[in-house]
Coordinates of C-alpha atoms in Angstrom, one line a residue:
X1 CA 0.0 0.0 0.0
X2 CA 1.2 3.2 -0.9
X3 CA 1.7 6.0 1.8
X4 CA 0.9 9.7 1.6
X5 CA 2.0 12.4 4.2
X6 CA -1.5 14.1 5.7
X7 CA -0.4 17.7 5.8
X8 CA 1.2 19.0 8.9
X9 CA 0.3 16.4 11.1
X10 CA 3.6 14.2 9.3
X11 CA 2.0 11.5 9.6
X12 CA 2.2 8.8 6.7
X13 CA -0.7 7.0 6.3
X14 CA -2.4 4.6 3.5
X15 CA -3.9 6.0 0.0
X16 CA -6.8 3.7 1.0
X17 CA -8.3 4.1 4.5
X18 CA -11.4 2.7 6.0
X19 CA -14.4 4.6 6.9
X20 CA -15.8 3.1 10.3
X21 CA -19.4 4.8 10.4
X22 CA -20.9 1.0 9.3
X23 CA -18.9 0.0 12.2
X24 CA -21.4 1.8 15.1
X25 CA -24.0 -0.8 13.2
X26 CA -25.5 2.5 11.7
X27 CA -26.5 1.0 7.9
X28 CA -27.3 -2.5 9.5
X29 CA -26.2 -4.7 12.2
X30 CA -22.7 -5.4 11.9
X31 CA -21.7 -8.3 14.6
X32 CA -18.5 -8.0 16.3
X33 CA -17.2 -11.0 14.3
X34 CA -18.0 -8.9 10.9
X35 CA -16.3 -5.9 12.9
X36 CA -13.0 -7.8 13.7
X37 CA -12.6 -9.9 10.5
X38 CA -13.0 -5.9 8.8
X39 CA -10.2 -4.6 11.0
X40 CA -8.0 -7.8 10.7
X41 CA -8.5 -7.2 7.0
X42 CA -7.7 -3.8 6.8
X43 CA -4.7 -4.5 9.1
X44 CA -3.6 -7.6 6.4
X45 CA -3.8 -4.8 3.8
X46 CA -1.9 -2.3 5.3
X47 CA -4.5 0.0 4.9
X48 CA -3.4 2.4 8.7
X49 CA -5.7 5.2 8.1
X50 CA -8.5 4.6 9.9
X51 CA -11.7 7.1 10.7
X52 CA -14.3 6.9 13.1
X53 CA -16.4 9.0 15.4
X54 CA -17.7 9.5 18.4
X55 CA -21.7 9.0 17.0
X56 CA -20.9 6.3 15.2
X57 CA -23.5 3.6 17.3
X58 CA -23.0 5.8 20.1
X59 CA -19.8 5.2 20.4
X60 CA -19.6 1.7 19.5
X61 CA -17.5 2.0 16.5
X62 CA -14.8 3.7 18.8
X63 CA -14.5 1.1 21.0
X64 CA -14.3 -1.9 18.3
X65 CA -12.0 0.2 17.0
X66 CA -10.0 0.3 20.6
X67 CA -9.9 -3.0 20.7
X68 CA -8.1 -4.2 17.8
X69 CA -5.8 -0.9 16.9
X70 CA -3.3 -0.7 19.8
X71 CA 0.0 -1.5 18.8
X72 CA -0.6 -2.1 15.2
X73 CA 0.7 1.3 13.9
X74 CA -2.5 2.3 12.7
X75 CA -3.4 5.7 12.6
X76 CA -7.3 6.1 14.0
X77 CA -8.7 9.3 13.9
X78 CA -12.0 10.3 15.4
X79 CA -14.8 13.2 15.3
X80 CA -16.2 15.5 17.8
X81 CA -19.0 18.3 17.7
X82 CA -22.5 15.9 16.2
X83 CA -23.4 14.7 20.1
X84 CA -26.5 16.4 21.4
X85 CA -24.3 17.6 24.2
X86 CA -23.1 20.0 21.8
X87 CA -24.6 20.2 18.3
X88 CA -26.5 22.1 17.3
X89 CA -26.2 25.5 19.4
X90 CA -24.9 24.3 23.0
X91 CA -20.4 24.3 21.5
X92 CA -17.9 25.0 24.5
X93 CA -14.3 24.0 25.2
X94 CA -15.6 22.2 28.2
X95 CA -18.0 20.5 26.3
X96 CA -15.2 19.4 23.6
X97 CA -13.0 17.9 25.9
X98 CA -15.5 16.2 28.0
X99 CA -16.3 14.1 24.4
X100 CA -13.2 13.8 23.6
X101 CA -12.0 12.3 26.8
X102 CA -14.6 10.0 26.3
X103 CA -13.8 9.1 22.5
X104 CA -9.8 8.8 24.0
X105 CA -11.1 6.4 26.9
X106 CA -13.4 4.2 23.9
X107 CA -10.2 4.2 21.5
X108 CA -7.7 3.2 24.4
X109 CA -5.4 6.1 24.1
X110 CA -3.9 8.7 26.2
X111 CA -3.9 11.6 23.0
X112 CA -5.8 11.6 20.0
X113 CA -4.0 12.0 16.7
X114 CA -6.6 14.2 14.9
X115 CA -9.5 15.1 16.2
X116 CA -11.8 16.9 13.3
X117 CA -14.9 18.6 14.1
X118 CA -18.0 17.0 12.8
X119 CA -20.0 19.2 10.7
X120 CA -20.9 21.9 12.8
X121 CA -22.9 24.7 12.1
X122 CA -21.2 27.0 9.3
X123 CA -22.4 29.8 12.1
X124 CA -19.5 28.5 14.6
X125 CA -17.0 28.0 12.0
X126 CA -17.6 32.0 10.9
X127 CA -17.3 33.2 14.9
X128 CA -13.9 31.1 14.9
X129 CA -14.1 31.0 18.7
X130 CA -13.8 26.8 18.0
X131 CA -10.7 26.6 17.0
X132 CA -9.0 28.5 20.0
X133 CA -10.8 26.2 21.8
X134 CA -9.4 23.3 20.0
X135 CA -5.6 24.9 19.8
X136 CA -5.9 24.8 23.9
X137 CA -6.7 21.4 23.8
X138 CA -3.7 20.2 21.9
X139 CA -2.0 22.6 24.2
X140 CA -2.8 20.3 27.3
X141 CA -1.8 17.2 25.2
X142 CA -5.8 15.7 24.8
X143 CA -5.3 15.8 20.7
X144 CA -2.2 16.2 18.9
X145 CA -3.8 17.9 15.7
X146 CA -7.0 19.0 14.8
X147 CA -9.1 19.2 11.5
X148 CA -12.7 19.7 10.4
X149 CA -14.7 17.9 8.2
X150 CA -16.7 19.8 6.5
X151 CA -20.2 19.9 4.1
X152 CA -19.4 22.5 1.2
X153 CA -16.5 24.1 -0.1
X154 CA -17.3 27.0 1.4
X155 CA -16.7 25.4 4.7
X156 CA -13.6 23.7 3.8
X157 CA -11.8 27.5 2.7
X158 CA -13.0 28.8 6.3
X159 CA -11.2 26.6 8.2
X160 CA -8.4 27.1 6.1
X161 CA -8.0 30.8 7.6
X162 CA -7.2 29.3 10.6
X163 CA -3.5 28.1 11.1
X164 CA -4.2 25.1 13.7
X165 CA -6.4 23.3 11.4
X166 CA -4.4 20.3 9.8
X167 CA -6.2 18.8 8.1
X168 CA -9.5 18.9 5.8
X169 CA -12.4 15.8 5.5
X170 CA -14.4 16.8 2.4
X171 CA -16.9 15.1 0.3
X172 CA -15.4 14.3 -3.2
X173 CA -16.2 12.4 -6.1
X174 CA -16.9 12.2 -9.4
X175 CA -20.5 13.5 -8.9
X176 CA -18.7 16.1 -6.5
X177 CA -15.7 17.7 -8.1
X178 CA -15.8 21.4 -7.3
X179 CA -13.0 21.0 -4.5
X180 CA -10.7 20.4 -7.3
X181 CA -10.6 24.5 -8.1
X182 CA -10.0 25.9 -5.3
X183 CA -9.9 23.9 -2.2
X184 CA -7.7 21.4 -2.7
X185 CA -5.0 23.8 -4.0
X186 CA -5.5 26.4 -1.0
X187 CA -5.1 23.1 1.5
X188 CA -1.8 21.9 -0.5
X189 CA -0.6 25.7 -0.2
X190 CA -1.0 25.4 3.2
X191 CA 0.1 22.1 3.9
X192 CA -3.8 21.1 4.8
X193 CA -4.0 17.2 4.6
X194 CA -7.0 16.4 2.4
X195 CA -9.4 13.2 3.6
X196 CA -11.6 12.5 1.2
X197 CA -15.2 11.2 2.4
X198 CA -18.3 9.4 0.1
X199 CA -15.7 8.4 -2.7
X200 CA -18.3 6.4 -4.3
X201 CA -21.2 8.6 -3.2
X202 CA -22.9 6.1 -0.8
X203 CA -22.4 3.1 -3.1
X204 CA -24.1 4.8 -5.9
X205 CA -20.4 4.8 -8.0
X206 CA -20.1 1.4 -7.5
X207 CA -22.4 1.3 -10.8
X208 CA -24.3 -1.6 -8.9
X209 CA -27.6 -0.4 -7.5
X210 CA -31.3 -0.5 -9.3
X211 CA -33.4 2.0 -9.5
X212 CA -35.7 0.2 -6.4
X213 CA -32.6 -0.8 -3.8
X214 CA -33.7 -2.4 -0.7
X215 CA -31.7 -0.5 2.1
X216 CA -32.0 -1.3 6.0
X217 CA -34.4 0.6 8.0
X218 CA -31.3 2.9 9.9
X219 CA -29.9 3.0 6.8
X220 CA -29.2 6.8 6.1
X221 CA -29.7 5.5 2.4
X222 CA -33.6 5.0 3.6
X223 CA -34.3 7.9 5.8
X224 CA -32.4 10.6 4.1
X225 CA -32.5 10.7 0.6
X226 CA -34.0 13.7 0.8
X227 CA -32.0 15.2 3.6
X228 CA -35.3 15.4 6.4
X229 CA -32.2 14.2 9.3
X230 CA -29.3 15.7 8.3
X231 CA -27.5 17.4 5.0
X232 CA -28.7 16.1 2.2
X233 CA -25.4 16.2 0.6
X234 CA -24.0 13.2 2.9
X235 CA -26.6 10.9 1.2
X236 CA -25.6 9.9 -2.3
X237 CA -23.8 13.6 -2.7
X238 CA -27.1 15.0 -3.1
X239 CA -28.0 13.7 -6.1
X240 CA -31.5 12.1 -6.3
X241 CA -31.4 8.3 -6.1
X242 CA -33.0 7.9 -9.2
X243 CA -30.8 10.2 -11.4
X244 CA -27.8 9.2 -9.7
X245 CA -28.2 5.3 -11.0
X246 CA -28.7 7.2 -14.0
X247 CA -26.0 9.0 -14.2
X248 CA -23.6 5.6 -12.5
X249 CA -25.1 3.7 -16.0
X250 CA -23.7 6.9 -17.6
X251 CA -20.2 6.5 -16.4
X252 CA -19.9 3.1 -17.3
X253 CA -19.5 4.0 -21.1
X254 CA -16.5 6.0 -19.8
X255 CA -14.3 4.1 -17.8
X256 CA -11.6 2.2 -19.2
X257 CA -12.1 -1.2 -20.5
X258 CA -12.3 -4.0 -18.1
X259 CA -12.5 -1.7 -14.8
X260 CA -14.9 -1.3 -12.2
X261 CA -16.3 1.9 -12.1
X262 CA -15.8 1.8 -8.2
X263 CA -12.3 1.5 -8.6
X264 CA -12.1 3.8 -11.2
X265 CA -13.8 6.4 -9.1
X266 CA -11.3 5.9 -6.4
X267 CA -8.5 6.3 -8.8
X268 CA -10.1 9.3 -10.3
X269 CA -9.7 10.8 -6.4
X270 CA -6.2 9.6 -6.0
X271 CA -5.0 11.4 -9.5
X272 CA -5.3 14.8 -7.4
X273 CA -2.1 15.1 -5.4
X274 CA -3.5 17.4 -2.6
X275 CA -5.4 14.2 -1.7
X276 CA -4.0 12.2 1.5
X277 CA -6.4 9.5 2.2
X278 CA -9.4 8.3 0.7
X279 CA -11.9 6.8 3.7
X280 CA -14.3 4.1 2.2
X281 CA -16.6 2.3 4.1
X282 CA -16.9 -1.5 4.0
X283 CA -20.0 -3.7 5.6
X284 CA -17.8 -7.0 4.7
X285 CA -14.0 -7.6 4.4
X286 CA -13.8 -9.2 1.2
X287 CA -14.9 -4.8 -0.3
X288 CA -11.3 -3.8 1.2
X289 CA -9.7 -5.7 -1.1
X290 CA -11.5 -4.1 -4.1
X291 CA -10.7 -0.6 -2.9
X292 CA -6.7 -1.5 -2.1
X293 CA -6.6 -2.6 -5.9
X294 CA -7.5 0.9 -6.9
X295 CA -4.3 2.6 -6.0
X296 CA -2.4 -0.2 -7.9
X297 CA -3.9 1.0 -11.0
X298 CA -2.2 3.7 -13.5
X299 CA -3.4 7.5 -13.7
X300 CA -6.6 8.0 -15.6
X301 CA -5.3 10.1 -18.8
X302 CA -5.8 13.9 -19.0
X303 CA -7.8 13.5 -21.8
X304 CA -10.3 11.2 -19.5
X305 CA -9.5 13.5 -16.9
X306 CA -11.2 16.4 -18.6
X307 CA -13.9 14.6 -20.1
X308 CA -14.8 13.7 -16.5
X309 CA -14.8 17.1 -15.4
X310 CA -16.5 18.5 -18.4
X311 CA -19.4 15.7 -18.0
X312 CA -20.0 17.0 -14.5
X313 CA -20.5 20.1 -15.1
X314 CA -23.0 19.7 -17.4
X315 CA -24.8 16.4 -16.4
X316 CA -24.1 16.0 -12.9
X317 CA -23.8 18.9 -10.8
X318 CA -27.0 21.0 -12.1
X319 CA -28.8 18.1 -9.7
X320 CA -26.5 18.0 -7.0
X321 CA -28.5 19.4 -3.7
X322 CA -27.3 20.1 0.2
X323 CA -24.4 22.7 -1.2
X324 CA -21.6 22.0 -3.2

């Protein structure tokens, strides 16, 4: 597996990471044996980036995660700021380090590498009192860096006025490519590590889901398609469901011979240098494979390159909702 450095922090972690939301059981039951065969997996891999958060099952997904990283030079990052205890309105430096105490008890450590904030309100992002709060926290040694992850681009070039944040988490994809013009060259300016969320847009770039999909009942996939719970933009990048199988079918004519589209999405992500880590989500071990085997293949060529972007613009993002 091939390493990139994530900004500032130094650290060198895997092209490929794994996403542990599914972990916290939040799509579906996941059993522990599913969990730990996922983790032993990623571990076989060499896939060492790992992300989680502290709402993830309530904190399950942390402490799976606790149990199987120490000593296995994995680097696990977490997420702070979508607990009632603090979202939407009630933010505080007390209340921050009282969650992340907790997430550092669930993961078994004594500092967190990275801490990003969770989507909060664009509101607390624009007063900026946040990231004092979160520069005094890796002052007394709870987190060793922070980042944010973030909904829009927008969001993503706030932060980046603020000399503490190390990192960025943003949605990107090939049915979300605005990042690529301004964002991701701002955060390589400034040595801003770039994680890269919903690489294949909720499974919709995997090119494998009908146009009638039978999702679990927690499944964010079920409840908010149309954003009633939360952004709309974290549930298939916005896109309808409907007109993003569409638009998957689409894609297929595109890619090159003899390559799943879901790998070629991924390497489509990894052909922009500002990107550290791609985080991609598995409900079984046997996917992990199929994601590592994307950053073994070559560079997409320029002239696919731009096709791709030129086909977004016109086909794709008109559609895309939640903020791009």
């Amino acid at each position: 597996m091939k390493q990139r450095r994530l900004g500032k922090t130094g650290y060198q972690v895997s092209e490929i990471g794994l996403g542990c939301w599914q972990l916290g059981g939040d799509f579906g039951p996941v059993g522990a044996d599913t969990a730990s065969a996922i983790l032993d997996e990623a571990n076989r891999l060499g896939v060492t980036f790992w992300d989680t958060a502290d709402v993830y099952g309530g904190g399950l997904s942390e402490s799976r995660i606790g149990e199987h990283a120490k000593g296995n030079g994995v680097h696990v990052v977490t997420k702070v700021g979508r607990d009632g205890s603090l979202f939407p309105d009630k933010f505080s430096k007390a209340g921050l380090r009282a969650s992340l105490e907790a997430s550092a008890k669930r993961l078994k450590v004594e500092a967190i590498e990275l801490a990003q904030l969770h989507c909060v309100p664009t509101a607390v992002l624009e007063d900026g009192a946040i990231f004092g709060w979160m520069d005094d926290l890796k002052a007394e040694g709870l987190i060793r860096h922070y980042g944010a992850s973030v909904e829009t681009v927008a969001e993503g070039l706030l932060c980046l006025k603020h000399e503490g944040v190390a990192t960025l988490q943003i949605i990107f994809n090939l049915f979300r490519q605005d990042a690529a013009a301004e964002l991701l060259p701002q955060a390589q300016a400034k040595d801003v590590g770039i994680i890269v969320r919903l690489p294949l847009a909720s499974g919709l770039l995997s090119g494998k889901f009908g146009k009638t999909p039978a999702f679990a009942e927690q499944d964010h996939r079920n409840y908010n398609r149309d954003g009633k719970f939360f952004n709309v933009g974290e549930t298939f990048s916005g896109l309808p469901y409907e007109k993003g199988v569409e638009l998957a079918d689409a894609l297929k004519g595109m890619v090159p011979g003899g390559v799943p589209l879901a790998q070629t999405a991924l390497r489509w992500i990894l052909d922009h240098p500002a990107v550290s880590s791609i985080i991609a989500g598995v409900s079984k071990p046997e996917q992990l494979a199929s994601n590592v085997a994307a950053a073994g293949l070559p560079s997409l060529s320029p002239a696919l390159m731009a096709q791709l972007g030129d086909w977004y613009g016109k086909d794709v993002r008109p559609f895309v909702r939640g903020g791009i």
